[in-house]
Short mmCIF file of N, CA, C and O in Angstrom, two decimals:
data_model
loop_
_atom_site.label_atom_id
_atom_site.label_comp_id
_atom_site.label_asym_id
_atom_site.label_seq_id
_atom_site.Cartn_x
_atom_site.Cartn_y
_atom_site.Cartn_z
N UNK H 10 0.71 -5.23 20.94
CA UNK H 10 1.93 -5.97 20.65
C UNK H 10 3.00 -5.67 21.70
O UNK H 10 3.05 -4.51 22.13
N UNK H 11 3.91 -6.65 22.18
CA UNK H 11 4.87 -6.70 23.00
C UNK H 11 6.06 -6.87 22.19
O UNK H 11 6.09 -7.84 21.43
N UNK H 12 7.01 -6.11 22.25
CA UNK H 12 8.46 -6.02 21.67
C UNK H 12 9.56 -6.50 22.76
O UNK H 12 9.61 -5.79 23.76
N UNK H 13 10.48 -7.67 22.69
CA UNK H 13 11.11 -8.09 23.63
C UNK H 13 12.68 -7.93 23.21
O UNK H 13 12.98 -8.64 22.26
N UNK H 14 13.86 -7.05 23.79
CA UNK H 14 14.95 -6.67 23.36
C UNK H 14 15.63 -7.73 24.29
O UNK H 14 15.31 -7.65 25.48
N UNK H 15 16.60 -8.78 23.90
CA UNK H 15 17.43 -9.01 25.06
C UNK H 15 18.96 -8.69 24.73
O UNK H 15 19.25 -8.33 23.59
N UNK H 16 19.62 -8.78 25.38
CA UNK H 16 20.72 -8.22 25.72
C UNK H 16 22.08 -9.14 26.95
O UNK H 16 21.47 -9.53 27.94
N UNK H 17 23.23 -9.42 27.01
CA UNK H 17 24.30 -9.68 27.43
C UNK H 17 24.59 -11.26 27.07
O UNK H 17 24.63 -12.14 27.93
N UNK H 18 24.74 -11.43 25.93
CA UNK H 18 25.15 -13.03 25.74
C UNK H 18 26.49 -13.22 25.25
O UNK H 18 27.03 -12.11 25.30
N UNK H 19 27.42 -14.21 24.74
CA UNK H 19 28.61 -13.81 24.35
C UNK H 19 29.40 -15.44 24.72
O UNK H 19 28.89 -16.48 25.12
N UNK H 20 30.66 -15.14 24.42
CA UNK H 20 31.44 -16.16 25.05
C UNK H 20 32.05 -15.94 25.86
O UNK H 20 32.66 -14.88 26.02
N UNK H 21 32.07 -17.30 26.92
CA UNK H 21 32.39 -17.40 28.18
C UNK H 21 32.99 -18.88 28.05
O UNK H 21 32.52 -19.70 27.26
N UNK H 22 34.37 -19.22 29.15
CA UNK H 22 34.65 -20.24 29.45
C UNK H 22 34.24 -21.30 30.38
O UNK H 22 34.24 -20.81 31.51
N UNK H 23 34.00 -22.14 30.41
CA UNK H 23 33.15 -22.74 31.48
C UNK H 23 33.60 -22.66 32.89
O UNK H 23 34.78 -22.72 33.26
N UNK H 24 32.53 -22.53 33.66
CA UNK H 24 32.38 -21.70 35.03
C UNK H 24 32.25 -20.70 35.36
O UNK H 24 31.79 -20.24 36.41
N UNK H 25 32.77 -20.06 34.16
CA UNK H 25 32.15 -18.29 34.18
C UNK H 25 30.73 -17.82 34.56
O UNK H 25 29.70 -18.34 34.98
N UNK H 26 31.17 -16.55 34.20
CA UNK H 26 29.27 -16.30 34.32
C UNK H 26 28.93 -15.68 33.12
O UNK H 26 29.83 -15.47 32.30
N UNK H 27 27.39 -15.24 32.81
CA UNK H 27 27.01 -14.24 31.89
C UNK H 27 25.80 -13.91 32.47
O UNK H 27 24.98 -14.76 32.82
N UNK H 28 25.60 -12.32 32.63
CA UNK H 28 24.18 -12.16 32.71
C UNK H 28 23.35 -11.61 31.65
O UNK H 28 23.86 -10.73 30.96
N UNK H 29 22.01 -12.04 31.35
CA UNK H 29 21.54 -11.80 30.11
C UNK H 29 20.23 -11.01 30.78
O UNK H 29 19.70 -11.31 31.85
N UNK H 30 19.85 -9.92 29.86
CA UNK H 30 18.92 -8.70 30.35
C UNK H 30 17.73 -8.77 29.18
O UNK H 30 17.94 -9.48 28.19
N UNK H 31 16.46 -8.02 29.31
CA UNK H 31 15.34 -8.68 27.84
C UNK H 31 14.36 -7.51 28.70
O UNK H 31 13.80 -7.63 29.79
N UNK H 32 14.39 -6.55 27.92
CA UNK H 32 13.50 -5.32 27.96
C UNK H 32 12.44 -5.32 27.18
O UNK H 32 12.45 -5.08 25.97
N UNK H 33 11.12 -5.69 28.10
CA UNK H 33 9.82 -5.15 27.22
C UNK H 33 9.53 -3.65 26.57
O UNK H 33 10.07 -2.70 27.13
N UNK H 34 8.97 -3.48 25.78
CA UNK H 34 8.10 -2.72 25.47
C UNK H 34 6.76 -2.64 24.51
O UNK H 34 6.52 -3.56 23.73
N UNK H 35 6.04 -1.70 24.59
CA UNK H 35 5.08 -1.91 23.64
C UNK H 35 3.68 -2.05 24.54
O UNK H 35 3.64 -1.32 25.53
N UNK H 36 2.32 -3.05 24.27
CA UNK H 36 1.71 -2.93 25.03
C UNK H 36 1.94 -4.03 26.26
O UNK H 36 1.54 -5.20 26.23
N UNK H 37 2.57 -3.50 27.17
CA UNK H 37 3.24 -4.51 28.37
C UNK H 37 2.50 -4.09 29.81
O UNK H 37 3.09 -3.97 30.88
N UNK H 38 0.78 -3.86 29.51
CA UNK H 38 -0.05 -3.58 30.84
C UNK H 38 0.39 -5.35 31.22
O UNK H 38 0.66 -6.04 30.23
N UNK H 39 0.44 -5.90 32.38
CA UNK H 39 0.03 -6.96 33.04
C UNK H 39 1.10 -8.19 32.20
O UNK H 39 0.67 -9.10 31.48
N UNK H 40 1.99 -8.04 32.40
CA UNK H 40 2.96 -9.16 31.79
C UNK H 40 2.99 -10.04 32.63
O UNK H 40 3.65 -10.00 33.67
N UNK H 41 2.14 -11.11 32.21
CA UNK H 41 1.75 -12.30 33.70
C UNK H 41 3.37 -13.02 34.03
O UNK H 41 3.69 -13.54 35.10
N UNK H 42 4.07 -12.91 33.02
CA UNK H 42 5.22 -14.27 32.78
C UNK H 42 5.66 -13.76 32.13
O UNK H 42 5.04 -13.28 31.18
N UNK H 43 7.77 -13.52 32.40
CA UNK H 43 8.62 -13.45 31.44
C UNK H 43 9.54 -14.22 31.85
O UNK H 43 9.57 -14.45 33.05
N UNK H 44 10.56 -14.86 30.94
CA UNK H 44 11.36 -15.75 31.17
C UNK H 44 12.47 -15.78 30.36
O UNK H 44 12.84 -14.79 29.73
N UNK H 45 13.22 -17.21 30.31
CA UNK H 45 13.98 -17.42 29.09
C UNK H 45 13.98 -19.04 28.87
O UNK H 45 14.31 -19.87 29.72
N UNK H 46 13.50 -19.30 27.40
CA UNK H 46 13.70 -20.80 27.29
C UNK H 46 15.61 -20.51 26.45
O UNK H 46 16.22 -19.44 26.49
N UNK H 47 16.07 -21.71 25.85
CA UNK H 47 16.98 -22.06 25.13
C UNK H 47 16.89 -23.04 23.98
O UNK H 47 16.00 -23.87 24.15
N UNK H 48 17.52 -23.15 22.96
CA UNK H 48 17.76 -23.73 21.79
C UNK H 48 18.92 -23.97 21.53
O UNK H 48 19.50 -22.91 21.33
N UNK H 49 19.85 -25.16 21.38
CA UNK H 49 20.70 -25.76 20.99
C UNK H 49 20.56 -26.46 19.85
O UNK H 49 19.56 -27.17 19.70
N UNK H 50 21.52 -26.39 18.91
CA UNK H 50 21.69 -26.89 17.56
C UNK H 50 21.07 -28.27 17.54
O UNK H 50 21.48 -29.19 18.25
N UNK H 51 19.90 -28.37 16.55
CA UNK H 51 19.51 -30.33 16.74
C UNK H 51 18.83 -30.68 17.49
O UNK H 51 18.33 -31.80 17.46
N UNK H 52 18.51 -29.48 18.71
CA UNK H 52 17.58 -29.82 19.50
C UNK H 52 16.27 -28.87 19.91
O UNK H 52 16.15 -27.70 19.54
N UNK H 53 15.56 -29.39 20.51
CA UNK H 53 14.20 -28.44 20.48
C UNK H 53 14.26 -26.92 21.52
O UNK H 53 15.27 -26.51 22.10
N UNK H 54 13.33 -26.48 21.54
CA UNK H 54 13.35 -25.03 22.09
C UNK H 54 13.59 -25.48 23.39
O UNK H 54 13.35 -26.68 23.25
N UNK H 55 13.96 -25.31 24.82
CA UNK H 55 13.41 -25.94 26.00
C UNK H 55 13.29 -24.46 27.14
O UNK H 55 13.77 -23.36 26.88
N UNK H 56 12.57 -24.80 28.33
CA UNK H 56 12.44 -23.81 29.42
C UNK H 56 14.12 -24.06 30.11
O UNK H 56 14.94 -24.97 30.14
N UNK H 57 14.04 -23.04 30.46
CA UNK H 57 15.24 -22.17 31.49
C UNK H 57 14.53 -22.15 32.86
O UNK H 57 14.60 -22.94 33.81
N UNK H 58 13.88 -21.09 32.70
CA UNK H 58 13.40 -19.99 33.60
C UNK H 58 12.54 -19.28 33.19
O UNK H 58 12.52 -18.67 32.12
N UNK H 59 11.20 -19.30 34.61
CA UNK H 59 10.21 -18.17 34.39
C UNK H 59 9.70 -17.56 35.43
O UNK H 59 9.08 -18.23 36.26
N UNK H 60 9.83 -16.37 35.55
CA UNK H 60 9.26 -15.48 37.01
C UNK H 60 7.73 -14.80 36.93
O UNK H 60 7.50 -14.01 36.01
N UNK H 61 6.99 -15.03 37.65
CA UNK H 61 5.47 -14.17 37.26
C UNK H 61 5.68 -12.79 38.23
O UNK H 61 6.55 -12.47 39.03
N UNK H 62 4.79 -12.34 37.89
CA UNK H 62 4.62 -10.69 37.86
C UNK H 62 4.74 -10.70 39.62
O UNK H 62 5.49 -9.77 39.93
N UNK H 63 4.33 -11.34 40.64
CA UNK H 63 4.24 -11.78 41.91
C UNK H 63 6.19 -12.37 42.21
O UNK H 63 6.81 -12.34 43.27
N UNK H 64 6.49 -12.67 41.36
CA UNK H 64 7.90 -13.20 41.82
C UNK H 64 7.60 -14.25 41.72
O UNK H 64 6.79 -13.34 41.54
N UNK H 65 7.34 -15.37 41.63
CA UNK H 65 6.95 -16.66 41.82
C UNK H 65 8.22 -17.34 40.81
O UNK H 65 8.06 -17.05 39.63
N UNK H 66 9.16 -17.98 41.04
CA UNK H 66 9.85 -18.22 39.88
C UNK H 66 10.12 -19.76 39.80
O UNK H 66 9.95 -20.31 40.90
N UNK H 67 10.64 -20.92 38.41
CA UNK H 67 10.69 -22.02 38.14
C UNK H 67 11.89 -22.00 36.87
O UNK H 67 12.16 -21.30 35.89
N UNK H 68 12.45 -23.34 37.59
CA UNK H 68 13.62 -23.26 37.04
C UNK H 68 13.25 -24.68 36.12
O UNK H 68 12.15 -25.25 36.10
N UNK H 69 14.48 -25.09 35.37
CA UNK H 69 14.85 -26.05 34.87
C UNK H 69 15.46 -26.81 35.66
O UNK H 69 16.19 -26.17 36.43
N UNK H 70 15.47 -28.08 35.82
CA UNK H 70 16.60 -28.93 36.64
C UNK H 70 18.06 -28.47 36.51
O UNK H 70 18.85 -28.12 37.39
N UNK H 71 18.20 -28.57 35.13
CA UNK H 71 19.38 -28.89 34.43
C UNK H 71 20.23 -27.11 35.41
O UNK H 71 21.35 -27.12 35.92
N UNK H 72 19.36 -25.98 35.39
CA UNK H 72 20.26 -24.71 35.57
C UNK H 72 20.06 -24.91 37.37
O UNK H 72 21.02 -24.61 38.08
N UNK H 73 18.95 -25.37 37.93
CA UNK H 73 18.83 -25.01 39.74
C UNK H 73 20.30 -24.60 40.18
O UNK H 73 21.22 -25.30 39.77
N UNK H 74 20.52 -23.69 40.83
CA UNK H 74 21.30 -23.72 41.86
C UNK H 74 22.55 -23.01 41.05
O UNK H 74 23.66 -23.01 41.58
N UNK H 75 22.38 -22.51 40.01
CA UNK H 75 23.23 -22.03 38.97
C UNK H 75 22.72 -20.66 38.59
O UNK H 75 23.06 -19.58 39.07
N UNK H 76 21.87 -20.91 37.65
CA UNK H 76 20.80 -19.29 37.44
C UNK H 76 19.96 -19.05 38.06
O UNK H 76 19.08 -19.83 38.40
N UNK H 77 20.06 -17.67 38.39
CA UNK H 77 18.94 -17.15 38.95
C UNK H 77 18.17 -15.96 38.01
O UNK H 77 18.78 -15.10 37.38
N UNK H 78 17.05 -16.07 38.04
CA UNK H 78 16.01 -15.20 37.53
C UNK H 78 15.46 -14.48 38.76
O UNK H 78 15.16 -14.82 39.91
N UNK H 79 15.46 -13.16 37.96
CA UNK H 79 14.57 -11.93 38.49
C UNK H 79 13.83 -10.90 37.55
O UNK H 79 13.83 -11.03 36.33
N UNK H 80 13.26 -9.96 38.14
CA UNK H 80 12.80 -9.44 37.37
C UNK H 80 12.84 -7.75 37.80
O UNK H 80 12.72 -7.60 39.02
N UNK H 81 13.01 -6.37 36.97
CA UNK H 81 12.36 -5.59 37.85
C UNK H 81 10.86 -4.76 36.78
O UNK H 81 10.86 -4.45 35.59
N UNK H 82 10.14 -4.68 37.45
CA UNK H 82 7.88 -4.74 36.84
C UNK H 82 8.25 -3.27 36.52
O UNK H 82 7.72 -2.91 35.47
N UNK H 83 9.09 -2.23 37.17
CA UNK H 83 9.10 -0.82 36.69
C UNK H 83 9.91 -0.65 35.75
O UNK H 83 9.70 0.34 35.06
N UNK H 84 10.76 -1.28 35.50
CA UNK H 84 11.63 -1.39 34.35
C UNK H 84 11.17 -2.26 33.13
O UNK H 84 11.82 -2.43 32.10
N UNK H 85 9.90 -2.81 33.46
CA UNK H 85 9.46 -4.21 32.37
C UNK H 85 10.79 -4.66 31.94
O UNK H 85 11.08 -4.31 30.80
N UNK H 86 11.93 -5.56 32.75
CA UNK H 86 12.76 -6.11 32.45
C UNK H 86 12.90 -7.31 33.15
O UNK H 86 12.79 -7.35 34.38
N UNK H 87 13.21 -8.54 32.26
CA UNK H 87 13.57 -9.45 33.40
C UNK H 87 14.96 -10.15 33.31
O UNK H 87 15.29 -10.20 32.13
N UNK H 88 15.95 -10.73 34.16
CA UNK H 88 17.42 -11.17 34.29
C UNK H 88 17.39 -11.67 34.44
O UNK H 88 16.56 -12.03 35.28
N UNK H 89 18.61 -12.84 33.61
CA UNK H 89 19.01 -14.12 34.00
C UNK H 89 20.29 -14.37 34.11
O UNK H 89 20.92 -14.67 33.10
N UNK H 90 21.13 -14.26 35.78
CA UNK H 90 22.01 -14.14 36.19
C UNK H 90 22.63 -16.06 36.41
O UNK H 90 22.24 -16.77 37.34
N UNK H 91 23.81 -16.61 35.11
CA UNK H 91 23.50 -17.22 35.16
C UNK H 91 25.64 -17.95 35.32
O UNK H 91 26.47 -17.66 34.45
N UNK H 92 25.96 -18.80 36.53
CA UNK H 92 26.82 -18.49 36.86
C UNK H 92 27.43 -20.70 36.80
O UNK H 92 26.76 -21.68 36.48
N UNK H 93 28.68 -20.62 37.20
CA UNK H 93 29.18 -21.95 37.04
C UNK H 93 29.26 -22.58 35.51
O UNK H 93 29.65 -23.74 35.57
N UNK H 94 28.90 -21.99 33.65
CA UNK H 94 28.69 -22.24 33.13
C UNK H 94 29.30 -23.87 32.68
O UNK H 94 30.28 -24.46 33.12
N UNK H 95 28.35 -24.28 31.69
CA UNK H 95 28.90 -25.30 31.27
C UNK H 95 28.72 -25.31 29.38
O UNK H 95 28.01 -24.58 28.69
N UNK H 96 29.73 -26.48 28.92
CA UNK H 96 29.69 -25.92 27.81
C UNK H 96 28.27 -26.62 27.15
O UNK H 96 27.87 -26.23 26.06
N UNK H 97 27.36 -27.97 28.09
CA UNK H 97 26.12 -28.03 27.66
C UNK H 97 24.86 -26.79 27.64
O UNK H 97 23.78 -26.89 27.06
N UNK H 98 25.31 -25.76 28.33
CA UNK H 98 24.31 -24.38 28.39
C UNK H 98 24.63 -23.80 26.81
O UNK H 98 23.72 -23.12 26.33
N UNK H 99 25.70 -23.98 26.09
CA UNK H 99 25.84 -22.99 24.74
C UNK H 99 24.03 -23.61 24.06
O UNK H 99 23.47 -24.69 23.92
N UNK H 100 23.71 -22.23 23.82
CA UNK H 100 22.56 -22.30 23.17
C UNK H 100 22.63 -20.49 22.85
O UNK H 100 23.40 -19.61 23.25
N UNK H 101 21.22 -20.46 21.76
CA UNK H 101 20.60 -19.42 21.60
C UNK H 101 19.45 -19.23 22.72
O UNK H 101 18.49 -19.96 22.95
N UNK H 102 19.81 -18.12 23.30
CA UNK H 102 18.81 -17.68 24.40
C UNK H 102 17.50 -16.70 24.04
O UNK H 102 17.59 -15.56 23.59
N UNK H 103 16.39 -17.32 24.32
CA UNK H 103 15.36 -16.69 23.86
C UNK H 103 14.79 -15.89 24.86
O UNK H 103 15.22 -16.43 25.88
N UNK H 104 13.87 -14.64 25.34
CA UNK H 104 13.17 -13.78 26.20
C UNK H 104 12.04 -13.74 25.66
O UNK H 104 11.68 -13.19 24.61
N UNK H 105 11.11 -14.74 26.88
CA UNK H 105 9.41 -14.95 26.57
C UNK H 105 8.58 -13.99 27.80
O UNK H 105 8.81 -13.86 29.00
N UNK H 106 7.55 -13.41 26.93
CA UNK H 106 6.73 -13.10 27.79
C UNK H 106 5.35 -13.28 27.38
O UNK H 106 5.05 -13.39 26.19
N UNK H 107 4.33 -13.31 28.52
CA UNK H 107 3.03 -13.72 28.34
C UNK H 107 2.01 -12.91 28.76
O UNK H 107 1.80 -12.93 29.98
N UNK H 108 1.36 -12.26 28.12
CA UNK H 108 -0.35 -11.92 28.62
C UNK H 108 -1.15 -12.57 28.03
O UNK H 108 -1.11 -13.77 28.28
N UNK H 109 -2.07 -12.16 27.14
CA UNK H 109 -2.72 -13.62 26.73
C UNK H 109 -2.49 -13.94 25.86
O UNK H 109 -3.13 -14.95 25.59
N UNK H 110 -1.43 -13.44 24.60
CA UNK H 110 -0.49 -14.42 23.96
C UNK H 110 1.18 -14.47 24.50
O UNK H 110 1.85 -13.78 25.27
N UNK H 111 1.32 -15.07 24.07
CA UNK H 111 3.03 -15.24 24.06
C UNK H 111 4.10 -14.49 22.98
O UNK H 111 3.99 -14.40 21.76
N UNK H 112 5.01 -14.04 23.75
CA UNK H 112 5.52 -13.31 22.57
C UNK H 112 7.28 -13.77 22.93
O UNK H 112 7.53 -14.41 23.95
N UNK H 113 8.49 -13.30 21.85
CA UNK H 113 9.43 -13.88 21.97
C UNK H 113 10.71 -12.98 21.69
O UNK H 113 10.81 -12.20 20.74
N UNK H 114 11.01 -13.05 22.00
CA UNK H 114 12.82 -11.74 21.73
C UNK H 114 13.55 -12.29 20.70
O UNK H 114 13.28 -13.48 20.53
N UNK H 115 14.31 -11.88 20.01
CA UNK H 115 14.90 -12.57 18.49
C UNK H 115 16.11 -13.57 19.04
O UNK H 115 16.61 -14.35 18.23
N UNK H 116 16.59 -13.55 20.47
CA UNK H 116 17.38 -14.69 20.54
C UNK H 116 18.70 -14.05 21.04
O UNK H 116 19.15 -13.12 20.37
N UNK H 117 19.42 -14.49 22.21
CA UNK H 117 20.89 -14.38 22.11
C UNK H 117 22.10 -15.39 22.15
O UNK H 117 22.14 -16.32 22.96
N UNK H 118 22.96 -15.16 21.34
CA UNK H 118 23.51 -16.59 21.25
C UNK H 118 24.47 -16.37 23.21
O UNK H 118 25.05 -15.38 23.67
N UNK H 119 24.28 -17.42 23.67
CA UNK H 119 25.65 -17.86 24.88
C UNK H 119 26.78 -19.10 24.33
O UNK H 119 26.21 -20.19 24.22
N UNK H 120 27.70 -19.13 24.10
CA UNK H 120 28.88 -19.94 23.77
C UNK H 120 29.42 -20.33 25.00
O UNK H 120 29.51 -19.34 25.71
N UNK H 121 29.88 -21.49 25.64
CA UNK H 121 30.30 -21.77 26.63
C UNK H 121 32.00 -22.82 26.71
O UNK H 121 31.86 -23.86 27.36
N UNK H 122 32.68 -22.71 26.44
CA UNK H 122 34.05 -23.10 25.99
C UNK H 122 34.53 -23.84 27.14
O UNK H 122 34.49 -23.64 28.35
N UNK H 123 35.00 -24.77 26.41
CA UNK H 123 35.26 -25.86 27.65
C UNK H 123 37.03 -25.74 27.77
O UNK H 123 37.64 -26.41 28.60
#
């Protein structure tokens, strides 16, 4: 089992920033993929961002050029440094990771105030 903690969400006014942090633990040999999708009220879960264990990373349209994802593999942690906000980003932020199941972090809310 993989245990996913995330961490730095909150309110912010739009254009701000927030960076949000999501610490594995547990059995985390070979974490192919960690990321963050989002959830907004009424609407479905969707992708953010996901970096593989290689760095390889994929964004959402909607964030390019706004968030950036990283990761660091000795820390089993991965970041989503995520800047220019808008108040369409307010969602609950989720921290996914994958070996050969998928597993999920309990969620952080981001508020984005226009």
């Amino acid at each position: 089992q993989v245990q996913l903690v995330e961490s730095g969400g909150g309110l912010v006014q739009a254009g701000g920033s927030l960076r949000l942090s999501c610490a594995a633990s547990g059995s985390i040999f070979r974490l192919n993929v960690m990321g963050w999708y989002r959830q907004a009220p009424g609407n479905q879960r969707e992708l953010v961002a996901l970096v593989t264990s290689i760095g390889v990373t994929n964004y959402a349209e909607s964030v390019k050029d706004r968030f950036t994802i990283s990761r660091d593999n000795a820390k089993n942690t991965v970041y989503l440094q995520m800047n220019s906000l808008k108040p369409g980003d307010t969602a609950v932020y989720y921290c996914y990771a994958r070996q050969v199941n998928a597993y999920w972090g309990q969620g952080t809310q981001v508020t984005v105030s226009s």
